Coordinates of C-alpha atoms and ligand atoms in Angstrom, one line a residue:
M65 CA 0.0 -0.4 -0.1
E66 CA 2.5 2.7 0.8
T67 CA 5.3 1.0 -0.3
P68 CA 6.3 1.4 -3.8
L69 CA 5.0 -1.0 -6.3
T70 CA 6.9 -4.1 -6.7
Q71 CA 9.0 -3.6 -3.6
H72 CA 9.6 -6.9 -1.7
I73 CA 7.9 -6.7 1.6
S74 CA 9.9 -7.6 4.5
F75 CA 8.9 -8.5 7.9
D76 CA 12.1 -7.1 9.4
R77 CA 11.5 -3.5 8.5
P78 CA 10.6 -1.5 11.9
C79 CA 6.7 -0.8 12.5
Y80 CA 5.2 2.7 11.6
N81 CA 4.2 4.6 14.7
L82 CA 1.5 7.1 14.7
R83 CA 4.2 9.9 14.1
D84 CA 5.9 8.2 11.2
Y85 CA 2.4 7.5 9.8
E86 CA 1.4 11.1 10.1
K87 CA 4.7 12.0 8.2
N88 CA 3.8 9.9 5.2
G89 CA 0.1 11.7 4.8
G90 CA -1.5 9.4 7.3
Y91 CA -4.8 10.1 8.7
Q92 CA -5.4 12.9 5.5
A93 CA -7.4 10.7 4.2
L94 CA -9.7 10.8 7.3
R95 CA -10.0 14.5 7.4
K96 CA -11.0 14.4 4.1
A97 CA -13.5 11.7 4.6
L98 CA -15.0 13.2 7.4
S99 CA -16.0 16.5 5.4
L100 CA -17.7 14.2 2.4
S101 CA -21.0 12.5 2.9
P102 CA -21.0 8.9 4.2
E103 CA -22.9 8.5 0.7
S104 CA -20.4 9.7 -1.2
I105 CA -17.6 7.7 -0.1
T106 CA -19.4 4.7 -0.6
N107 CA -19.7 5.9 -4.2
T108 CA -16.1 6.5 -4.5
V109 CA -15.1 3.0 -3.4
Q110 CA -17.6 1.5 -5.3
A111 CA -16.5 3.2 -8.7
S112 CA -13.0 2.3 -7.7
D113 CA -13.8 -1.2 -8.1
L114 CA -12.2 -2.4 -4.8
K115 CA -13.0 -6.2 -4.7
G116 CA -12.8 -7.7 -1.5
R117 CA -8.8 -9.3 -0.7
G118 CA -9.9 -11.8 1.7
G119 CA -10.5 -14.4 -1.0
A120 CA -13.9 -14.1 -2.4
G121 CA -13.6 -10.2 -4.6
F122 CA -16.9 -9.0 -3.8
N123 CA -17.3 -5.4 -5.0
T124 CA -16.2 -3.5 -1.7
G125 CA -18.3 -0.4 -2.3
M126 CA -21.6 -2.5 -3.1
K127 CA -21.4 -4.4 -0.2
W128 CA -21.4 -1.2 2.0
S129 CA -24.3 -0.2 -0.2
F130 CA -26.6 -2.7 1.1
V131 CA -26.5 -1.6 4.9
P132 CA -29.5 0.8 5.7
M133 CA -29.2 4.5 5.8
N134 CA -32.4 5.6 6.6
G135 CA -31.8 6.1 10.3
H136 CA -34.1 3.3 11.6
Y137 CA -30.8 1.3 12.4
P138 CA -29.0 3.3 15.3
V139 CA -26.5 0.9 15.6
K140 CA -24.2 -0.8 13.3
Y141 CA -20.9 -2.3 13.2
L142 CA -17.8 -2.2 11.0
I143 CA -15.3 -5.6 11.6
A144 CA -12.0 -6.0 10.1
N145 CA -11.8 -9.9 9.6
A146 CA -8.1 -10.3 10.4
D147 CA -8.3 -14.0 11.3
E148 CA -5.9 -14.7 8.6
M149 CA -5.7 -18.5 8.5
E150 CA -5.6 -19.5 5.0
P151 CA -2.7 -22.2 4.4
G152 CA 0.4 -20.0 2.4
T153 CA -1.6 -16.5 3.2
F154 CA 0.3 -14.2 5.3
K155 CA -0.2 -11.0 3.8
D156 CA -2.7 -9.2 6.7
R157 CA -0.2 -10.3 9.1
M158 CA 2.6 -8.0 7.1
L159 CA 0.1 -5.1 6.8
M160 CA -0.8 -5.3 10.6
E161 CA 2.7 -5.5 11.9
G162 CA 4.0 -3.0 9.2
N163 CA 1.7 -0.3 9.7
P164 CA -1.2 -0.7 12.1
H165 CA -2.4 3.0 11.6
Q166 CA -3.2 2.4 7.9
L167 CA -5.7 -0.3 8.7
I168 CA -7.3 1.4 11.7
E169 CA -7.6 4.7 9.3
G170 CA -9.0 2.4 6.8
M171 CA -11.9 1.2 9.3
I172 CA -12.3 4.8 10.8
I173 CA -13.2 6.0 7.2
S174 CA -15.4 2.8 6.3
A175 CA -17.4 2.7 9.5
F176 CA -18.1 6.6 8.9
A177 CA -19.2 5.7 5.5
I178 CA -21.6 3.1 7.3
Q179 CA -22.4 5.5 10.1
A180 CA -21.3 2.8 12.7
N181 CA -20.3 3.7 16.0
I182 CA -18.6 0.5 17.3
S183 CA -15.8 -1.5 15.5
Y184 CA -13.7 -4.5 15.9
I185 CA -10.9 -5.9 14.8
F186 CA -10.9 -9.9 14.8
L187 CA -7.4 -10.9 15.1
R188 CA -6.0 -14.3 14.5
W189 CA -4.8 -15.9 17.9
A190 CA -1.3 -16.7 16.9
Y191 CA -0.8 -13.3 15.7
K192 CA 0.8 -12.0 18.8
K193 CA 3.2 -9.5 17.6
A194 CA 0.2 -7.9 15.5
G195 CA -1.8 -7.7 18.6
R196 CA 0.5 -5.8 20.6
L197 CA 1.3 -3.2 17.8
L198 CA -2.3 -2.7 17.2
T199 CA -3.1 -2.6 20.7
H200 CA -0.6 0.3 21.0
A201 CA -1.7 1.9 17.7
I202 CA -5.5 2.2 18.8
E203 CA -4.3 3.9 21.9
E204 CA -1.8 6.4 20.1
A205 CA -5.3 6.8 17.9
Y206 CA -7.8 7.5 20.7
A207 CA -5.2 10.3 22.3
A208 CA -4.6 11.8 19.3
G209 CA -8.3 12.5 18.8
Y210 CA -8.9 10.0 15.8
L211 CA -11.3 7.4 17.7
G212 CA -13.5 8.1 20.7
K213 CA -16.1 10.9 20.8
N214 CA -16.3 13.9 18.7
I215 CA -13.7 12.4 16.0
L216 CA -11.4 15.5 15.2
G217 CA -14.8 17.7 16.4
T218 CA -16.8 16.4 13.7
G219 CA -19.5 15.1 15.8
Y220 CA -18.8 11.7 14.7
N221 CA -18.2 9.1 17.3
L222 CA -16.5 5.6 16.9
E223 CA -14.9 2.9 19.0
M224 CA -12.6 0.3 18.5
Y225 CA -11.9 -3.0 20.1
L226 CA -9.5 -5.6 19.4
H227 CA -10.7 -9.1 20.0
T228 CA -8.5 -11.9 19.4
G229 CA -10.1 -15.3 18.3
V230 CA -9.2 -19.0 19.7
G231 CA -7.0 -20.2 16.3
R232 CA -10.2 -21.8 14.6
Y233 CA -10.1 -21.4 10.5
I234 CA -13.9 -21.5 10.7
C235 CA -13.9 -18.2 12.2
G236 CA -12.4 -16.2 9.1
E237 CA -16.1 -17.2 7.7
E238 CA -17.7 -13.9 8.6
T239 CA -21.2 -15.4 9.7
A240 CA -19.2 -17.9 11.9
L241 CA -16.7 -14.5 13.2
L242 CA -19.9 -12.9 14.1
N243 CA -21.0 -15.8 16.1
A244 CA -17.5 -15.7 17.8
L245 CA -17.7 -11.9 18.9
E246 CA -21.1 -13.0 20.5
G247 CA -19.7 -15.6 22.4
K248 CA -21.7 -18.5 21.1
R249 CA -19.9 -21.4 19.1
A250 CA -18.5 -20.4 16.0
T251 CA -20.5 -21.9 13.2
P252 CA -21.5 -20.1 10.1
R253 CA -25.0 -18.7 9.5
A254 CA -27.6 -19.0 7.0
K255 CA -26.9 -16.5 4.2
P256 CA -29.3 -14.4 3.8
P257 CA -29.9 -12.5 5.7
F258 CA -26.4 -11.1 5.2
P259 CA -24.4 -9.6 7.4
Q260 CA -24.7 -6.1 6.1
V261 CA -28.6 -6.3 7.0
S262 CA -28.6 -8.5 10.0
G263 CA -25.1 -9.2 11.4
L264 CA -23.4 -8.6 14.9
F265 CA -26.6 -9.1 17.3
G266 CA -28.7 -8.8 14.6
K267 CA -27.9 -5.0 13.6
P268 CA -26.3 -4.0 10.4
T269 CA -22.6 -5.2 10.0
I270 CA -19.8 -5.0 7.4
V271 CA -17.1 -7.4 7.3
N272 CA -14.1 -6.4 5.4
N273 CA -10.5 -8.0 5.1
V274 CA -7.5 -6.2 6.9
E275 CA -5.8 -5.4 2.9
T276 CA -9.4 -4.5 1.8
L277 CA -9.4 -1.7 4.4
C278 CA -6.1 -0.9 4.0
N279 CA -6.6 0.2 0.7
I280 CA -9.4 2.5 1.8
P281 CA -7.6 5.9 2.8
H282 CA -5.5 5.8 -0.4
I283 CA -8.7 5.4 -2.7
I284 CA -9.9 8.5 -0.6
N285 CA -6.9 10.3 -1.1
N286 CA -6.1 9.5 -4.6
G287 CA -10.0 9.1 -6.2
P288 CA -11.2 6.0 -7.9
D289 CA -9.5 6.4 -11.3
W290 CA -6.3 6.6 -10.0
F291 CA -7.1 3.1 -8.2
K292 CA -8.4 1.7 -11.4
S293 CA -5.1 2.9 -13.1
L294 CA -3.0 0.5 -10.9
G295 CA -4.6 -2.7 -12.2
K296 CA -3.0 -4.1 -15.4
G297 CA -5.6 -6.8 -16.0
N298 CA -9.2 -6.9 -15.6
D299 CA -9.3 -5.3 -12.0
A300 CA -8.5 -2.6 -10.1
G301 CA -5.7 -1.4 -7.8
T302 CA -2.5 -3.4 -6.6
K303 CA -2.3 -6.5 -4.8
I304 CA -0.2 -8.2 -2.2
Y305 CA 0.6 -11.4 -3.8
G306 CA 2.9 -13.9 -2.2
V307 CA 4.9 -16.9 -3.1
S308 CA 5.8 -19.9 -0.8
G309 CA 7.4 -23.4 -1.7
R310 CA 10.6 -24.3 -3.3
V311 CA 11.4 -20.8 -4.9
K312 CA 14.8 -18.9 -4.8
R313 CA 13.1 -16.0 -2.9
P314 CA 9.5 -16.8 -1.3
G315 CA 8.0 -13.6 0.1
L316 CA 5.2 -10.9 -0.6
W317 CA 5.2 -8.3 -2.8
E318 CA 2.9 -5.3 -3.8
L319 CA 2.3 -5.6 -7.5
P320 CA -0.4 -4.3 -9.8
M321 CA -3.7 -6.2 -10.1
G322 CA -3.1 -9.0 -12.8
V323 CA 0.6 -9.3 -13.1
S324 CA 1.2 -12.7 -14.5
M325 CA 2.1 -15.8 -12.8
R326 CA 5.5 -16.1 -14.3
E327 CA 6.4 -12.5 -13.4
L328 CA 5.3 -13.2 -9.7
I329 CA 7.3 -16.6 -9.8
E330 CA 10.5 -15.6 -11.9
D331 CA 10.8 -11.6 -11.5
C332 CA 10.0 -11.4 -8.0
A333 CA 10.6 -15.1 -6.2
G334 CA 13.6 -15.8 -8.3
G335 CA 12.7 -18.5 -9.9
M336 CA 12.5 -22.3 -8.5
A337 CA 15.0 -23.3 -6.3
N338 CA 18.5 -25.2 -7.9
G339 CA 17.2 -28.5 -9.0
Y340 CA 13.4 -28.2 -8.3
R341 CA 11.2 -28.2 -11.2
F342 CA 7.6 -26.1 -11.3
R343 CA 4.8 -28.5 -11.4
G344 CA 1.7 -26.4 -10.2
A345 CA 0.5 -23.9 -7.8
L346 CA -2.3 -23.2 -5.5
P347 CA -2.7 -19.5 -6.6
G348 CA -4.6 -17.9 -3.6
G349 CA -4.0 -20.2 -0.4
A350 CA -4.9 -24.0 -0.2
S351 CA -8.7 -23.8 -1.1
T352 CA -8.3 -23.0 -4.9
D353 CA -7.6 -25.3 -7.9
F354 CA -4.2 -26.2 -9.3
L355 CA -2.9 -24.0 -12.0
V356 CA 0.1 -26.1 -14.0
E357 CA 2.5 -24.6 -16.6
E358 CA 0.4 -23.8 -19.6
H359 CA -1.2 -21.1 -17.1
L360 CA 2.0 -19.4 -16.2
D361 CA 1.4 -16.5 -18.5
I362 CA -2.2 -15.6 -17.3
H363 CA -2.8 -12.4 -15.6
L364 CA -3.5 -13.0 -11.7
D365 CA -6.9 -11.2 -11.7
Y366 CA -9.9 -12.5 -10.6
K367 CA -11.7 -13.1 -14.1
S368 CA -8.4 -14.5 -15.6
V369 CA -7.8 -16.9 -12.8
A370 CA -11.4 -18.2 -12.8
A371 CA -11.3 -18.6 -16.5
A372 CA -8.3 -21.1 -16.2
G373 CA -10.4 -23.1 -13.9
S374 CA -9.1 -21.7 -10.4
R375 CA -9.8 -18.6 -8.1
L376 CA -7.4 -15.8 -7.2
G377 CA -8.6 -16.5 -3.5
T378 CA -6.2 -14.2 -1.4
G379 CA -3.6 -14.3 -4.3
T380 CA -0.8 -15.8 -2.2
M381 CA 0.5 -18.7 -4.3
I382 CA 1.4 -22.5 -2.9
I383 CA 4.3 -24.1 -5.3
L384 CA 4.4 -27.6 -5.7
D385 CA 7.7 -28.9 -7.1
D386 CA 8.7 -32.0 -8.8
H387 CA 10.6 -33.5 -5.5
T388 CA 7.1 -33.2 -3.5
C389 CA 4.3 -36.0 -3.8
P390 CA 1.2 -34.4 -4.9
V391 CA -0.7 -37.1 -2.9
G392 CA 0.9 -36.3 0.3
F393 CA 0.7 -32.7 -0.5
V394 CA -3.3 -32.6 -0.9
H395 CA -3.6 -35.2 1.9
N396 CA -1.6 -32.6 4.1
L397 CA -4.1 -30.0 3.1
E398 CA -7.2 -32.0 3.5
H399 CA -6.1 -33.1 7.3
F400 CA -6.3 -29.2 7.6
F401 CA -9.7 -28.8 6.4
A402 CA -11.0 -31.9 8.2
Q403 CA -9.7 -30.7 11.6
E404 CA -10.6 -27.5 10.9
S405 CA -14.4 -28.3 10.0
C406 CA -17.0 -27.0 12.5
G407 CA -18.8 -30.0 12.5
W408 CA -22.2 -27.9 11.9
C409 CA -23.1 -30.1 8.6
T410 CA -23.0 -33.5 7.9
P411 CA -21.3 -33.5 4.6
C412 CA -18.4 -31.4 5.9
R413 CA -17.9 -33.1 9.2
E414 CA -18.3 -36.6 7.7
G415 CA -16.8 -36.3 4.2
L416 CA -13.7 -34.1 5.3
P417 CA -12.5 -37.3 7.6
W418 CA -13.4 -39.7 5.4
T419 CA -11.4 -37.9 2.2
E420 CA -8.5 -37.4 4.5
K421 CA -8.7 -41.2 5.4
I422 CA -8.8 -42.2 1.3
L423 CA -6.0 -40.1 0.7
L424 CA -3.4 -41.3 3.6
S425 CA -4.5 -45.0 2.3
I426 CA -3.4 -44.2 -0.9
E427 CA -0.2 -42.2 0.1
R428 CA 1.0 -45.4 2.3
G429 CA 0.3 -47.5 -0.8
E430 CA -3.0 -49.2 0.6
G431 CA -5.2 -47.6 -2.1
R432 CA -7.7 -49.4 -4.5
P433 CA -8.2 -48.4 -8.0
E434 CA -11.8 -47.3 -7.5
D435 CA -10.7 -45.2 -4.3
L436 CA -9.9 -42.3 -7.4
Q437 CA -13.7 -42.6 -8.2
L438 CA -14.8 -42.2 -4.9
L439 CA -12.9 -39.1 -4.2
E440 CA -14.1 -37.7 -7.7
T441 CA -17.5 -38.5 -6.1
H442 CA -16.3 -36.7 -2.8
T443 CA -15.4 -33.6 -4.6
R444 CA -18.9 -33.3 -6.4
L445 CA -21.0 -33.9 -2.6
L446 CA -18.7 -31.4 -0.6
G447 CA -18.9 -29.2 -3.5
P448 CA -21.1 -25.9 -4.0
G449 CA -24.2 -25.8 -2.9
N450 CA -24.2 -29.1 -0.5
T451 CA -22.6 -27.5 2.4
F452 CA -23.5 -25.0 4.7
C453 CA -20.4 -22.6 4.0
A454 CA -17.4 -22.3 1.6
L455 CA -15.2 -24.5 3.7
A456 CA -16.0 -28.0 2.5
P457 CA -16.1 -26.7 -1.5
G458 CA -13.0 -25.1 -0.9
A459 CA -11.1 -27.8 0.3
M460 CA -12.5 -30.1 -2.8
E461 CA -10.6 -27.6 -5.0
P462 CA -7.1 -28.6 -4.3
L463 CA -8.3 -32.1 -4.4
Q464 CA -10.3 -32.0 -7.6
S465 CA -7.7 -30.2 -9.7
A466 CA -4.8 -32.8 -8.6
L467 CA -6.8 -35.7 -9.5
K468 CA -7.2 -34.1 -13.0
Y469 CA -3.7 -32.7 -13.3
F470 CA -1.5 -35.2 -11.5
R471 CA -3.5 -38.3 -12.0
E472 CA -0.8 -40.3 -12.9
D473 CA 0.8 -39.8 -9.4
F474 CA -2.3 -41.0 -7.9
E475 CA -2.6 -44.2 -10.0
K476 CA 1.3 -45.0 -9.6
H477 CA 0.6 -45.1 -5.7
I478 CA -1.7 -47.1 -6.3
D479 CA -0.4 -49.5 -8.9
Q480 CA 2.9 -49.9 -7.1
K481 CA 1.7 -49.9 -3.8
K482 CA 4.0 -47.1 -2.4
C483 CA 4.8 -43.7 -2.5
P484 CA 6.8 -43.1 -5.6
W485 CA 8.5 -40.5 -3.9
R486 CA 9.5 -42.4 -0.6
Ligands
NAD600 P1 -18.7 -15.2 -0.5 O1 -18.7 -15.0 -2.1 O2 -20.2 -16.3 0.0 O3 -18.9 -13.8 0.5 C1 -18.0 -12.6 0.1 C2 -18.6 -11.2 0.6 O4 -19.5 -10.8 -0.1 C3 -19.1 -11.5 2.2 O5 -18.9 -10.4 2.8 C4 -20.7 -11.5 1.8 O6 -21.4 -10.9 2.8 C5 -20.9 -10.5 0.8 N1 -22.0 -11.0 -0.3 C6 -21.7 -12.0 -1.4 N2 -22.9 -12.4 -1.8 C7 -24.0 -11.3 -1.5 C8 -25.0 -10.8 -2.0 N3 -25.8 -11.6 -2.6 N4 -25.6 -10.0 -1.3 C9 -24.9 -9.3 -0.2 N5 -24.0 -9.7 0.3 C10 -23.2 -10.5 -0.7 O7 -17.6 -15.6 0.4 P2 -17.0 -16.3 1.8 O8 -18.1 -17.9 1.9 O9 -17.5 -14.9 2.7 O10 -15.6 -16.5 1.7 C11 -15.1 -17.5 1.0 C12 -13.5 -16.7 0.3 O11 -13.0 -16.8 1.6 C13 -13.1 -18.1 -0.5 O12 -12.9 -17.1 -1.4 C14 -11.8 -18.2 0.2 O13 -10.6 -18.0 -0.7 C15 -11.6 -17.2 1.3 N6 -10.9 -17.5 2.5 C16 -10.1 -16.8 3.1 C17 -9.2 -17.1 4.1 C18 -8.3 -16.1 5.0 O14 -7.2 -16.6 5.7 N7 -8.0 -14.8 4.3 C19 -10.0 -18.1 4.9 C20 -10.5 -18.9 4.4 C21 -11.2 -19.0 3.2

């Protein structure tokens, strides 16, 4: 966000405190926003075409526009979803550890746009350092008059609370997050009603991802056309992309939306590590479909990745190399998803452990030829429309694409009655 484009983002750089942030133009966007009408802020964000950076890519301004603004709802909430638990994804952690005030400023502007007076940051349990830095930054923002009563003398009030989760993946699903914040069992709720209308404690609520909110001050400062001009594919703005796996330089980079996979892997991550060959990649965390060599030149934007049969998701790529068993790789992911199923709906609760068990038996050389058909059936039964939330359908994405692109690896395990990589 405030880093120059294409700069490698380091976790070692010092955290911006309030003085550093203000010196670099921090909180100017808030001053500007408070002089505008809430509706015009929502219109600006909608016109910028900022899409949700948590993984789903829903238009942010459109989401805000669903919040009732007719005065019949005196209590509304704004929530930053900082429960970043998607495997391979660590972009929000970097944003919060590097510049917590950027998130806080984005939240205040967003809360003002929907006229919410209470806001929460729902933070992943393991993000201890981010928690410490955010606590300090929130105190600084209160002391400077950016939070609390009568913000900058405008009459607008906003309280901000940091809430730490207990380390469950499902809490990142927005309605499970709401139940967790209410002190209930963190299971997803049926949608509709969407939280924009009936969210926390039944009140209108916006839940936005950390990276999404960090874009807001820049859109207010520079306008929607500037933001759109930053993208080079089908989408607007920049994105924090990541690469993990056996590349020379794993990490995160802020890049124009729509860079190609090849640019990201070769120019930013330095290419594959010596002695390793690229076999495929999950483009946006574990709950996306594999892309393979033929896709290296596609733009990493929502539409292009979908056209290639996957999803951009969180934009933080996990690479599969030729020294790693694809069956073991997918088994590891399904183990995670089975463990993180909240148990609320039957297909997910029963289907994920069963899927994991089949994969484990194949990986051990105990698989049967009919297991591949059974796994394919699972990808349908646990797919979209058959479960309560996106967890199980997301878990099926790496599996269904591994069965498509790496089928011979599954077959070798069954034919040879062992893992060829061991
Ligand atoms: P979703 O598409 O159902 O919803 C995305 C957002 O748009 C939500 O805020 C929802 O309220 C809103 N929305 C969608 N349709 C709407 C409608 N018709 N009317 C009003 N609002 C609407 O996706 P989801 O289930 O919230 O999230 C799934 C995504 O989360 C996956 O794409 C996955 O990549 C991602 N994910 C991210 C992490 C992480 O750590 N960042 C973890 C797990 C999953």
